mmCIF file with all atom_site columns, C-alpha atoms in Angstrom:
data_model
loop_
_atom_site.group_PDB
_atom_site.id
_atom_site.type_symbol
_atom_site.label_atom_id
_atom_site.label_alt_id
_atom_site.label_comp_id
_atom_site.label_asym_id
_atom_site.label_entity_id
_atom_site.label_seq_id
_atom_site.pdbx_PDB_ins_code
_atom_site.Cartn_x
_atom_site.Cartn_y
_atom_site.Cartn_z
_atom_site.occupancy
_atom_site.B_iso_or_equiv
_atom_site.pdbx_formal_charge
_atom_site.auth_seq_id
_atom_site.auth_comp_id
_atom_site.auth_asym_id
_atom_site.auth_atom_id
_atom_site.pdbx_PDB_model_num
ATOM 1   C CA . UNK L 1 1   ? -0.002  0.114   -0.021  1.00 56.00 ? 288 UNK L CA 1
ATOM 2   C CA . UNK L 1 2   ? 1.175   3.510   -0.899  1.00 65.00 ? 289 UNK L CA 1
ATOM 3   C CA . UNK L 1 3   ? 2.179   5.901   2.045   1.00 92.00 ? 290 UNK L CA 1
ATOM 4   C CA . UNK L 1 4   ? 0.778   8.928   0.378   1.00 97.00 ? 291 UNK L CA 1
ATOM 5   C CA . UNK L 1 5   ? -3.097  8.751   0.516   1.00 97.00 ? 292 UNK L CA 1
ATOM 6   C CA . UNK L 1 6   ? -5.116  10.563  -1.892  1.00 98.00 ? 293 UNK L CA 1
ATOM 7   C CA . UNK L 1 7   ? -8.890  11.409  -1.707  1.00 97.00 ? 294 UNK L CA 1
ATOM 8   C CA . UNK L 1 8   ? -11.224 10.953  -3.521  1.00 97.00 ? 295 UNK L CA 1
ATOM 9   C CA . UNK L 1 9   ? -10.208 8.179   -5.707  1.00 97.00 ? 296 UNK L CA 1
ATOM 10  C CA . UNK L 1 10  ? -12.772 9.312   -8.426  1.00 97.00 ? 297 UNK L CA 1
ATOM 11  C CA . UNK L 1 11  ? -14.407 12.558  -8.830  1.00 96.00 ? 298 UNK L CA 1
ATOM 12  C CA . UNK L 1 12  ? -17.086 13.620  -11.501 1.00 96.00 ? 299 UNK L CA 1
ATOM 13  C CA . UNK L 1 13  ? -17.761 17.311  -11.570 1.00 93.00 ? 300 UNK L CA 1
ATOM 14  C CA . UNK L 1 14  ? -19.536 19.947  -13.836 1.00 91.00 ? 301 UNK L CA 1
ATOM 15  C CA . UNK L 1 15  ? -17.843 22.903  -15.276 1.00 90.00 ? 302 UNK L CA 1
ATOM 16  C CA . UNK L 1 16  ? -19.369 25.332  -12.581 1.00 89.00 ? 303 UNK L CA 1
ATOM 17  C CA . UNK L 1 17  ? -18.588 23.132  -9.583  1.00 90.00 ? 304 UNK L CA 1
ATOM 18  C CA . UNK L 1 18  ? -15.923 23.800  -6.757  1.00 95.00 ? 305 UNK L CA 1
ATOM 19  C CA . UNK L 1 19  ? -14.204 20.693  -5.586  1.00 96.00 ? 306 UNK L CA 1
ATOM 20  C CA . UNK L 1 20  ? -10.844 19.717  -3.782  1.00 97.00 ? 307 UNK L CA 1
ATOM 21  C CA . UNK L 1 21  ? -8.371  17.046  -4.005  1.00 98.00 ? 308 UNK L CA 1
ATOM 22  C CA . UNK L 1 22  ? -6.584  16.036  -0.873  1.00 98.00 ? 309 UNK L CA 1
ATOM 23  C CA . UNK L 1 23  ? -3.357  14.237  -0.205  1.00 98.00 ? 310 UNK L CA 1
ATOM 24  C CA . UNK L 1 24  ? -1.653  13.284  2.999   1.00 98.00 ? 311 UNK L CA 1
ATOM 25  C CA . UNK L 1 25  ? 1.689   11.611  3.812   1.00 97.00 ? 312 UNK L CA 1
ATOM 26  C CA . UNK L 1 26  ? 3.161   10.871  7.308   1.00 91.00 ? 313 UNK L CA 1
ATOM 27  C CA . UNK L 1 27  ? 6.687   10.044  6.287   1.00 93.00 ? 314 UNK L CA 1
ATOM 28  C CA . UNK L 1 28  ? 8.061   13.521  7.360   1.00 91.00 ? 315 UNK L CA 1
ATOM 29  C CA . UNK L 1 29  ? 8.728   14.406  3.800   1.00 92.00 ? 316 UNK L CA 1
ATOM 30  C CA . UNK L 1 30  ? 9.406   18.007  3.116   1.00 90.00 ? 317 UNK L CA 1
ATOM 31  C CA . UNK L 1 31  ? 8.623   18.220  -0.469  1.00 91.00 ? 318 UNK L CA 1
ATOM 32  C CA . UNK L 1 32  ? 5.190   17.539  -2.031  1.00 93.00 ? 319 UNK L CA 1
ATOM 33  C CA . UNK L 1 33  ? 4.120   17.608  -5.666  1.00 94.00 ? 320 UNK L CA 1
ATOM 34  C CA . UNK L 1 34  ? 0.981   17.776  -7.868  1.00 97.00 ? 321 UNK L CA 1
ATOM 35  C CA . UNK L 1 35  ? 1.216   15.976  -11.241 1.00 96.00 ? 322 UNK L CA 1
ATOM 36  C CA . UNK L 1 36  ? -1.227  15.670  -14.016 1.00 97.00 ? 323 UNK L CA 1
ATOM 37  C CA . UNK L 1 37  ? -1.335  12.502  -16.143 1.00 97.00 ? 324 UNK L CA 1
ATOM 38  C CA . UNK L 1 38  ? -3.481  11.830  -19.295 1.00 96.00 ? 325 UNK L CA 1
ATOM 39  C CA . UNK L 1 39  ? -3.882  8.468   -20.710 1.00 92.00 ? 326 UNK L CA 1
ATOM 40  C CA . UNK L 1 40  ? -0.849  6.907   -22.238 1.00 90.00 ? 327 UNK L CA 1
ATOM 41  C CA . UNK L 1 41  ? 1.218   9.996   -21.305 1.00 93.00 ? 328 UNK L CA 1
ATOM 42  C CA . UNK L 1 42  ? 3.864   10.678  -18.853 1.00 94.00 ? 329 UNK L CA 1
ATOM 43  C CA . UNK L 1 43  ? 3.041   12.617  -15.576 1.00 95.00 ? 330 UNK L CA 1
ATOM 44  C CA . UNK L 1 44  ? 3.196   16.275  -15.933 1.00 94.00 ? 331 UNK L CA 1
ATOM 45  C CA . UNK L 1 45  ? 4.465   18.547  -13.161 1.00 92.00 ? 332 UNK L CA 1
ATOM 46  C CA . UNK L 1 46  ? 1.977   21.210  -11.977 1.00 95.00 ? 333 UNK L CA 1
ATOM 47  C CA . UNK L 1 47  ? 3.215   22.400  -8.540  1.00 94.00 ? 334 UNK L CA 1
ATOM 48  C CA . UNK L 1 48  ? 5.832   21.951  -6.063  1.00 92.00 ? 335 UNK L CA 1
ATOM 49  C CA . UNK L 1 49  ? 5.793   22.690  -2.370  1.00 93.00 ? 336 UNK L CA 1
ATOM 50  C CA . UNK L 1 50  ? 9.115   22.626  -0.461  1.00 90.00 ? 337 UNK L CA 1
ATOM 51  C CA . UNK L 1 51  ? 8.998   23.021  3.356   1.00 91.00 ? 338 UNK L CA 1
ATOM 52  C CA . UNK L 1 52  ? 5.210   24.065  2.868   1.00 93.00 ? 339 UNK L CA 1
ATOM 53  C CA . UNK L 1 53  ? 6.074   26.898  0.485   1.00 93.00 ? 340 UNK L CA 1
ATOM 54  C CA . UNK L 1 54  ? 5.090   26.977  -3.234  1.00 94.00 ? 341 UNK L CA 1
ATOM 55  C CA . UNK L 1 55  ? 8.440   26.773  -5.033  1.00 89.00 ? 342 UNK L CA 1
ATOM 56  C CA . UNK L 1 56  ? 7.237   25.662  -8.682  1.00 87.00 ? 343 UNK L CA 1
ATOM 57  C CA . UNK L 1 57  ? 4.077   26.630  -10.411 1.00 90.00 ? 344 UNK L CA 1
ATOM 58  C CA . UNK L 1 58  ? 4.400   25.304  -14.014 1.00 89.00 ? 345 UNK L CA 1
ATOM 59  C CA . UNK L 1 59  ? 2.072   27.809  -15.522 1.00 90.00 ? 346 UNK L CA 1
ATOM 60  C CA . UNK L 1 60  ? -0.957  26.094  -14.480 1.00 95.00 ? 347 UNK L CA 1
ATOM 61  C CA . UNK L 1 61  ? -4.261  27.937  -15.050 1.00 96.00 ? 348 UNK L CA 1
ATOM 62  C CA . UNK L 1 62  ? -5.766  29.745  -12.043 1.00 95.00 ? 349 UNK L CA 1
ATOM 63  C CA . UNK L 1 63  ? -8.636  27.245  -12.107 1.00 96.00 ? 350 UNK L CA 1
ATOM 64  C CA . UNK L 1 64  ? -6.443  25.017  -10.279 1.00 97.00 ? 351 UNK L CA 1
ATOM 65  C CA . UNK L 1 65  ? -5.344  26.502  -6.822  1.00 97.00 ? 352 UNK L CA 1
ATOM 66  C CA . UNK L 1 66  ? -2.884  24.391  -4.593  1.00 98.00 ? 353 UNK L CA 1
ATOM 67  C CA . UNK L 1 67  ? -2.660  24.797  -0.850  1.00 97.00 ? 354 UNK L CA 1
ATOM 68  C CA . UNK L 1 68  ? -0.238  23.202  1.636   1.00 97.00 ? 355 UNK L CA 1
ATOM 69  C CA . UNK L 1 69  ? -2.045  23.690  5.293   1.00 95.00 ? 356 UNK L CA 1
ATOM 70  C CA . UNK L 1 70  ? 1.005   21.788  6.903   1.00 93.00 ? 357 UNK L CA 1
ATOM 71  C CA . UNK L 1 71  ? 3.785   19.464  6.134   1.00 90.00 ? 358 UNK L CA 1
ATOM 72  C CA . UNK L 1 72  ? 1.686   16.456  5.996   1.00 95.00 ? 359 UNK L CA 1
ATOM 73  C CA . UNK L 1 73  ? -1.244  17.747  3.911   1.00 97.00 ? 360 UNK L CA 1
ATOM 74  C CA . UNK L 1 74  ? -1.360  19.006  0.212   1.00 98.00 ? 361 UNK L CA 1
ATOM 75  C CA . UNK L 1 75  ? -4.713  20.202  -1.358  1.00 98.00 ? 362 UNK L CA 1
ATOM 76  C CA . UNK L 1 76  ? -5.675  21.020  -4.857  1.00 98.00 ? 363 UNK L CA 1
ATOM 77  C CA . UNK L 1 77  ? -8.794  23.258  -5.044  1.00 98.00 ? 364 UNK L CA 1
ATOM 78  C CA . UNK L 1 78  ? -10.613 23.023  -8.456  1.00 97.00 ? 365 UNK L CA 1
ATOM 79  C CA . UNK L 1 79  ? -12.995 25.695  -9.817  1.00 95.00 ? 366 UNK L CA 1
ATOM 80  C CA . UNK L 1 80  ? -14.659 26.059  -13.200 1.00 94.00 ? 367 UNK L CA 1
ATOM 81  C CA . UNK L 1 81  ? -12.722 23.328  -14.913 1.00 94.00 ? 368 UNK L CA 1
ATOM 82  C CA . UNK L 1 82  ? -12.883 22.352  -18.539 1.00 95.00 ? 369 UNK L CA 1
ATOM 83  C CA . UNK L 1 83  ? -13.580 18.990  -19.993 1.00 96.00 ? 370 UNK L CA 1
ATOM 84  C CA . UNK L 1 84  ? -9.934  18.803  -21.177 1.00 96.00 ? 371 UNK L CA 1
ATOM 85  C CA . UNK L 1 85  ? -8.867  18.876  -17.398 1.00 97.00 ? 372 UNK L CA 1
ATOM 86  C CA . UNK L 1 86  ? -10.119 15.338  -17.207 1.00 97.00 ? 373 UNK L CA 1
ATOM 87  C CA . UNK L 1 87  ? -7.134  13.226  -16.179 1.00 97.00 ? 374 UNK L CA 1
ATOM 88  C CA . UNK L 1 88  ? -5.508  11.502  -13.258 1.00 97.00 ? 375 UNK L CA 1
ATOM 89  C CA . UNK L 1 89  ? -4.115  13.875  -10.836 1.00 98.00 ? 376 UNK L CA 1
ATOM 90  C CA . UNK L 1 90  ? -1.192  12.316  -8.618  1.00 98.00 ? 377 UNK L CA 1
ATOM 91  C CA . UNK L 1 91  ? 0.295   13.654  -5.569  1.00 97.00 ? 378 UNK L CA 1
ATOM 92  C CA . UNK L 1 92  ? 3.711   12.786  -4.603  1.00 95.00 ? 379 UNK L CA 1
ATOM 93  C CA . UNK L 1 93  ? 6.349   13.542  -1.876  1.00 94.00 ? 380 UNK L CA 1
ATOM 94  C CA . UNK L 1 94  ? 10.049  13.244  -1.514  1.00 90.00 ? 381 UNK L CA 1
ATOM 95  C CA . UNK L 1 95  ? 12.246  13.461  1.635   1.00 87.00 ? 382 UNK L CA 1
ATOM 96  C CA . UNK L 1 96  ? 13.814  16.898  0.755   1.00 75.00 ? 383 UNK L CA 1
ATOM 97  C CA . UNK L 1 97  ? 14.716  18.865  -2.232  1.00 69.00 ? 384 UNK L CA 1
ATOM 98  C CA . UNK L 1 98  ? 18.315  17.923  -3.637  1.00 64.00 ? 385 UNK L CA 1
ATOM 99  C CA . UNK L 1 99  ? 19.861  15.301  -5.490  1.00 56.00 ? 386 UNK L CA 1
ATOM 100 C CA . UNK L 1 100 ? 17.549  12.433  -4.024  1.00 62.00 ? 387 UNK L CA 1
ATOM 101 C CA . UNK L 1 101 ? 14.503  14.508  -4.957  1.00 64.00 ? 388 UNK L CA 1
ATOM 102 C CA . UNK L 1 102 ? 13.869  12.248  -7.911  1.00 77.00 ? 389 UNK L CA 1
ATOM 103 C CA . UNK L 1 103 ? 12.908  9.523   -5.357  1.00 85.00 ? 390 UNK L CA 1
ATOM 104 C CA . UNK L 1 104 ? 9.227   10.226  -5.210  1.00 91.00 ? 391 UNK L CA 1
ATOM 105 C CA . UNK L 1 105 ? 6.422   8.518   -3.567  1.00 94.00 ? 392 UNK L CA 1
ATOM 106 C CA . UNK L 1 106 ? 3.108   8.771   -5.435  1.00 96.00 ? 393 UNK L CA 1
ATOM 107 C CA . UNK L 1 107 ? -0.256  8.391   -4.182  1.00 97.00 ? 394 UNK L CA 1
ATOM 108 C CA . UNK L 1 108 ? -2.683  6.151   -5.967  1.00 96.00 ? 395 UNK L CA 1
ATOM 109 C CA . UNK L 1 109 ? -4.077  9.311   -7.632  1.00 97.00 ? 396 UNK L CA 1
ATOM 110 C CA . UNK L 1 110 ? -7.489  11.038  -7.957  1.00 98.00 ? 397 UNK L CA 1
ATOM 111 C CA . UNK L 1 111 ? -9.269  10.398  -11.305 1.00 97.00 ? 398 UNK L CA 1
ATOM 112 C CA . UNK L 1 112 ? -11.246 13.441  -12.393 1.00 97.00 ? 399 UNK L CA 1
ATOM 113 C CA . UNK L 1 113 ? -13.851 13.623  -15.073 1.00 96.00 ? 400 UNK L CA 1
ATOM 114 C CA . UNK L 1 114 ? -15.086 17.014  -15.870 1.00 96.00 ? 401 UNK L CA 1
ATOM 115 C CA . UNK L 1 115 ? -18.448 16.966  -17.698 1.00 93.00 ? 402 UNK L CA 1
ATOM 116 C CA . UNK C 2 1   ? 16.729  17.575  -28.560 1.00 75.00 ? 72  UNK C CA 1
ATOM 117 C CA . UNK C 2 2   ? 14.102  16.519  -26.013 1.00 82.00 ? 73  UNK C CA 1
ATOM 118 C CA . UNK C 2 3   ? 15.356  16.567  -22.382 1.00 88.00 ? 74  UNK C CA 1
ATOM 119 C CA . UNK C 2 4   ? 14.355  12.773  -21.995 1.00 93.00 ? 75  UNK C CA 1
ATOM 120 C CA . UNK C 2 5   ? 13.597  10.263  -24.832 1.00 94.00 ? 76  UNK C CA 1
ATOM 121 C CA . UNK C 2 6   ? 12.681  6.697   -24.746 1.00 95.00 ? 77  UNK C CA 1
ATOM 122 C CA . UNK C 2 7   ? 11.604  4.098   -27.141 1.00 89.00 ? 78  UNK C CA 1
ATOM 123 C CA . UNK C 2 8   ? 7.875   3.695   -26.504 1.00 88.00 ? 79  UNK C CA 1
ATOM 124 C CA . UNK C 2 9   ? 7.773   0.020   -27.491 1.00 88.00 ? 80  UNK C CA 1
ATOM 125 C CA . UNK C 2 10  ? 5.862   -2.109  -26.866 1.00 93.00 ? 81  UNK C CA 1
ATOM 126 C CA . UNK C 2 11  ? 8.504   -4.514  -26.297 1.00 95.00 ? 82  UNK C CA 1
ATOM 127 C CA . UNK C 2 12  ? 6.983   -8.161  -26.561 1.00 96.00 ? 83  UNK C CA 1
ATOM 128 C CA . UNK C 2 13  ? 9.103   -10.765 -24.980 1.00 97.00 ? 84  UNK C CA 1
ATOM 129 C CA . UNK C 2 14  ? 8.429   -14.183 -23.700 1.00 97.00 ? 85  UNK C CA 1
ATOM 130 C CA . UNK C 2 15  ? 9.087   -15.292 -20.072 1.00 98.00 ? 86  UNK C CA 1
ATOM 131 C CA . UNK C 2 16  ? 12.617  -15.888 -19.248 1.00 98.00 ? 87  UNK C CA 1
ATOM 132 C CA . UNK C 2 17  ? 13.957  -13.518 -21.699 1.00 98.00 ? 88  UNK C CA 1
ATOM 133 C CA . UNK C 2 18  ? 16.420  -10.611 -21.187 1.00 98.00 ? 89  UNK C CA 1
ATOM 134 C CA . UNK C 2 19  ? 15.381  -7.237  -22.432 1.00 97.00 ? 90  UNK C CA 1
ATOM 135 C CA . UNK C 2 20  ? 16.957  -3.791  -22.120 1.00 96.00 ? 91  UNK C CA 1
ATOM 136 C CA . UNK C 2 21  ? 15.592  -0.467  -22.744 1.00 93.00 ? 92  UNK C CA 1
ATOM 137 C CA . UNK C 2 22  ? 17.376  2.779   -23.363 1.00 94.00 ? 93  UNK C CA 1
ATOM 138 C CA . UNK C 2 23  ? 16.732  6.235   -22.376 1.00 95.00 ? 94  UNK C CA 1
ATOM 139 C CA . UNK C 2 24  ? 18.617  9.332   -23.655 1.00 95.00 ? 95  UNK C CA 1
ATOM 140 C CA . UNK C 2 25  ? 18.875  12.572  -21.941 1.00 93.00 ? 96  UNK C CA 1
ATOM 141 C CA . UNK C 2 26  ? 20.108  16.156  -22.930 1.00 91.00 ? 97  UNK C CA 1
ATOM 142 C CA . UNK C 2 27  ? 21.184  17.735  -19.732 1.00 87.00 ? 98  UNK C CA 1
ATOM 143 C CA . UNK C 2 28  ? 24.874  16.793  -19.430 1.00 87.00 ? 99  UNK C CA 1
ATOM 144 C CA . UNK C 2 29  ? 24.945  18.231  -15.842 1.00 85.00 ? 100 UNK C CA 1
ATOM 145 C CA . UNK C 2 30  ? 22.363  15.663  -14.491 1.00 85.00 ? 101 UNK C CA 1
ATOM 146 C CA . UNK C 2 31  ? 23.675  13.907  -11.462 1.00 84.00 ? 102 UNK C CA 1
ATOM 147 C CA . UNK C 2 32  ? 20.889  11.591  -10.792 1.00 86.00 ? 103 UNK C CA 1
ATOM 148 C CA . UNK C 2 33  ? 18.565  9.359   -12.828 1.00 91.00 ? 104 UNK C CA 1
ATOM 149 C CA . UNK C 2 34  ? 15.606  7.021   -11.946 1.00 93.00 ? 105 UNK C CA 1
ATOM 150 C CA . UNK C 2 35  ? 13.686  4.463   -13.431 1.00 96.00 ? 106 UNK C CA 1
ATOM 151 C CA . UNK C 2 36  ? 10.036  4.266   -12.458 1.00 97.00 ? 107 UNK C CA 1
ATOM 152 C CA . UNK C 2 37  ? 7.419   1.363   -13.066 1.00 97.00 ? 108 UNK C CA 1
ATOM 153 C CA . UNK C 2 38  ? 3.853   2.053   -13.876 1.00 97.00 ? 109 UNK C CA 1
ATOM 154 C CA . UNK C 2 39  ? 1.178   -0.605  -14.130 1.00 96.00 ? 110 UNK C CA 1
ATOM 155 C CA . UNK C 2 40  ? -2.090  0.192   -16.065 1.00 93.00 ? 111 UNK C CA 1
ATOM 156 C CA . UNK C 2 41  ? -4.172  2.724   -14.335 1.00 90.00 ? 112 UNK C CA 1
ATOM 157 C CA . UNK C 2 42  ? -1.781  2.702   -11.305 1.00 94.00 ? 113 UNK C CA 1
ATOM 158 C CA . UNK C 2 43  ? 0.515   5.353   -9.904  1.00 95.00 ? 114 UNK C CA 1
ATOM 159 C CA . UNK C 2 44  ? 4.282   5.248   -10.730 1.00 96.00 ? 115 UNK C CA 1
ATOM 160 C CA . UNK C 2 45  ? 6.533   3.620   -8.468  1.00 96.00 ? 116 UNK C CA 1
ATOM 161 C CA . UNK C 2 46  ? 10.297  4.100   -8.027  1.00 94.00 ? 117 UNK C CA 1
ATOM 162 C CA . UNK C 2 47  ? 12.207  0.920   -9.341  1.00 95.00 ? 118 UNK C CA 1
ATOM 163 C CA . UNK C 2 48  ? 15.754  2.200   -9.400  1.00 93.00 ? 119 UNK C CA 1
ATOM 164 C CA . UNK C 2 49  ? 17.943  5.165   -8.571  1.00 90.00 ? 120 UNK C CA 1
ATOM 165 C CA . UNK C 2 50  ? 21.281  5.725   -10.469 1.00 90.00 ? 121 UNK C CA 1
ATOM 166 C CA . UNK C 2 51  ? 23.696  8.068   -8.964  1.00 84.00 ? 122 UNK C CA 1
ATOM 167 C CA . UNK C 2 52  ? 26.947  6.959   -10.396 1.00 82.00 ? 123 UNK C CA 1
ATOM 168 C CA . UNK C 2 53  ? 27.827  4.410   -13.164 1.00 82.00 ? 124 UNK C CA 1
ATOM 169 C CA . UNK C 2 54  ? 24.991  1.945   -12.385 1.00 88.00 ? 125 UNK C CA 1
ATOM 170 C CA . UNK C 2 55  ? 22.914  0.031   -9.994  1.00 91.00 ? 126 UNK C CA 1
ATOM 171 C CA . UNK C 2 56  ? 21.637  -3.554  -9.609  1.00 93.00 ? 127 UNK C CA 1
ATOM 172 C CA . UNK C 2 57  ? 18.659  -5.049  -7.658  1.00 94.00 ? 128 UNK C CA 1
ATOM 173 C CA . UNK C 2 58  ? 18.306  -8.491  -8.199  1.00 96.00 ? 129 UNK C CA 1
ATOM 174 C CA . UNK C 2 59  ? 17.106  -9.131  -11.792 1.00 97.00 ? 130 UNK C CA 1
ATOM 175 C CA . UNK C 2 60  ? 17.125  -5.585  -12.718 1.00 97.00 ? 131 UNK C CA 1
ATOM 176 C CA . UNK C 2 61  ? 20.291  -3.467  -13.691 1.00 97.00 ? 132 UNK C CA 1
ATOM 177 C CA . UNK C 2 62  ? 20.755  0.090   -14.499 1.00 95.00 ? 133 UNK C CA 1
ATOM 178 C CA . UNK C 2 63  ? 23.703  1.549   -16.254 1.00 94.00 ? 134 UNK C CA 1
ATOM 179 C CA . UNK C 2 64  ? 24.699  5.107   -17.021 1.00 93.00 ? 135 UNK C CA 1
ATOM 180 C CA . UNK C 2 65  ? 26.951  6.092   -19.909 1.00 92.00 ? 136 UNK C CA 1
ATOM 181 C CA . UNK C 2 66  ? 27.730  9.631   -19.348 1.00 91.00 ? 137 UNK C CA 1
ATOM 182 C CA . UNK C 2 67  ? 29.677  10.120  -22.625 1.00 91.00 ? 138 UNK C CA 1
ATOM 183 C CA . UNK C 2 68  ? 26.802  9.093   -24.727 1.00 92.00 ? 139 UNK C CA 1
ATOM 184 C CA . UNK C 2 69  ? 24.281  10.604  -22.252 1.00 93.00 ? 140 UNK C CA 1
ATOM 185 C CA . UNK C 2 70  ? 22.009  7.536   -22.039 1.00 92.00 ? 141 UNK C CA 1
ATOM 186 C CA . UNK C 2 71  ? 20.771  5.258   -19.254 1.00 94.00 ? 142 UNK C CA 1
ATOM 187 C CA . UNK C 2 72  ? 19.739  1.602   -19.566 1.00 95.00 ? 143 UNK C CA 1
ATOM 188 C CA . UNK C 2 73  ? 17.502  -0.620  -17.858 1.00 97.00 ? 144 UNK C CA 1
ATOM 189 C CA . UNK C 2 74  ? 18.291  -4.377  -18.307 1.00 97.00 ? 145 UNK C CA 1
ATOM 190 C CA . UNK C 2 75  ? 15.789  -7.009  -16.926 1.00 98.00 ? 146 UNK C CA 1
ATOM 191 C CA . UNK C 2 76  ? 16.858  -10.659 -16.877 1.00 98.00 ? 147 UNK C CA 1
ATOM 192 C CA . UNK C 2 77  ? 14.646  -13.566 -16.577 1.00 98.00 ? 148 UNK C CA 1
ATOM 193 C CA . UNK C 2 78  ? 11.559  -11.656 -17.427 1.00 98.00 ? 149 UNK C CA 1
ATOM 194 C CA . UNK C 2 79  ? 8.416   -12.542 -15.471 1.00 98.00 ? 150 UNK C CA 1
ATOM 195 C CA . UNK C 2 80  ? 4.714   -12.012 -16.443 1.00 98.00 ? 151 UNK C CA 1
ATOM 196 C CA . UNK C 2 81  ? 4.494   -9.489  -13.562 1.00 97.00 ? 152 UNK C CA 1
ATOM 197 C CA . UNK C 2 82  ? 7.174   -7.419  -15.239 1.00 98.00 ? 153 UNK C CA 1
ATOM 198 C CA . UNK C 2 83  ? 4.572   -6.425  -17.857 1.00 98.00 ? 154 UNK C CA 1
ATOM 199 C CA . UNK C 2 84  ? 4.306   -2.521  -17.262 1.00 97.00 ? 155 UNK C CA 1
ATOM 200 C CA . UNK C 2 85  ? 5.515   0.824   -18.595 1.00 97.00 ? 156 UNK C CA 1
ATOM 201 C CA . UNK C 2 86  ? 8.952   1.804   -17.589 1.00 97.00 ? 157 UNK C CA 1
ATOM 202 C CA . UNK C 2 87  ? 9.525   5.574   -17.223 1.00 97.00 ? 158 UNK C CA 1
ATOM 203 C CA . UNK C 2 88  ? 12.873  7.257   -17.363 1.00 96.00 ? 159 UNK C CA 1
ATOM 204 C CA . UNK C 2 89  ? 13.217  10.254  -15.005 1.00 93.00 ? 160 UNK C CA 1
ATOM 205 C CA . UNK C 2 90  ? 15.824  12.775  -14.940 1.00 90.00 ? 161 UNK C CA 1
ATOM 206 C CA . UNK C 2 91  ? 16.272  16.338  -13.383 1.00 84.00 ? 162 UNK C CA 1
ATOM 207 C CA . UNK C 2 92  ? 15.246  19.256  -15.580 1.00 79.00 ? 163 UNK C CA 1
ATOM 208 C CA . UNK C 2 93  ? 17.575  22.069  -16.592 1.00 74.00 ? 164 UNK C CA 1
ATOM 209 C CA . UNK C 2 94  ? 16.004  24.292  -13.907 1.00 70.00 ? 165 UNK C CA 1
ATOM 210 C CA . UNK C 2 95  ? 16.859  22.161  -11.002 1.00 66.00 ? 166 UNK C CA 1
ATOM 211 C CA . UNK C 2 96  ? 16.143  19.074  -8.977  1.00 63.00 ? 167 UNK C CA 1
ATOM 212 C CA . UNK C 2 97  ? 12.578  19.882  -8.073  1.00 71.00 ? 168 UNK C CA 1
ATOM 213 C CA . UNK C 2 98  ? 11.453  19.625  -11.746 1.00 81.00 ? 169 UNK C CA 1
ATOM 214 C CA . UNK C 2 99  ? 11.886  16.136  -12.872 1.00 87.00 ? 170 UNK C CA 1
ATOM 215 C CA . UNK C 2 100 ? 11.298  15.385  -16.459 1.00 89.00 ? 171 UNK C CA 1
ATOM 216 C CA . UNK C 2 101 ? 9.576   12.197  -17.209 1.00 93.00 ? 172 UNK C CA 1
ATOM 217 C CA . UNK C 2 102 ? 10.379  10.251  -20.331 1.00 94.00 ? 173 UNK C CA 1
ATOM 218 C CA . UNK C 2 103 ? 7.048   8.983   -22.321 1.00 94.00 ? 174 UNK C CA 1
ATOM 219 C CA . UNK C 2 104 ? 7.751   5.332   -21.144 1.00 95.00 ? 175 UNK C CA 1
ATOM 220 C CA . UNK C 2 105 ? 8.619   2.227   -22.634 1.00 96.00 ? 176 UNK C CA 1
ATOM 221 C CA . UNK C 2 106 ? 5.899   -0.545  -22.679 1.00 96.00 ? 177 UNK C CA 1
ATOM 222 C CA . UNK C 2 107 ? 6.964   -4.162  -21.849 1.00 97.00 ? 178 UNK C CA 1
ATOM 223 C CA . UNK C 2 108 ? 4.738   -7.121  -22.581 1.00 97.00 ? 179 UNK C CA 1
ATOM 224 C CA . UNK C 2 109 ? 5.835   -10.365 -21.088 1.00 98.00 ? 180 UNK C CA 1
ATOM 225 C CA . UNK C 2 110 ? 3.986   -13.400 -22.623 1.00 97.00 ? 181 UNK C CA 1
ATOM 226 C CA . UNK C 2 111 ? 4.003   -17.011 -21.381 1.00 95.00 ? 182 UNK C CA 1
#
């Protein structure tokens, strides 16, 4: 079982809805990430939090709003999404930023469908 | 040149075969490299990290060729359970936090 927990596992929402994806890890990791993955494509980085501060935003549209309430939690707030935003949203964590940053622990993902 | 390139496959091999995948990268300053495995509709999982010339873990061997800027993954004695997509991952030009995932190589091991 993965040590990064994501909820919900599946989410269907309309374009006018507001919803949130949640991610939790209790490994003491100080870096957390949101990735987006479309079918048959590799994960694409969206956001990186390092020590609870946003350090990378990969020019993600403002309809996606990340939040890191504490070192164990990462949220992704969704508002006014488009059908093309339908994808698997993966949360990941790593012990720290640095040469070992590539050792990511992924959650099982939240599969989002936007109608 | 793309930051990371992989042959998408699929590689179809029988059980017990040895199979190797290559991954080329463009950032000559990269110091660390990673292979992830992703099963269908599942999350990626770290398979191996490579920080020097190579790494070995059981049936899996990763080798780094800095001169030619590629890393390889060798799987010996393939099992049916090895069927998955193998993703090559390297840090991007902007630093360690931004990892670049290759498109993945699909492996199908048949009985």
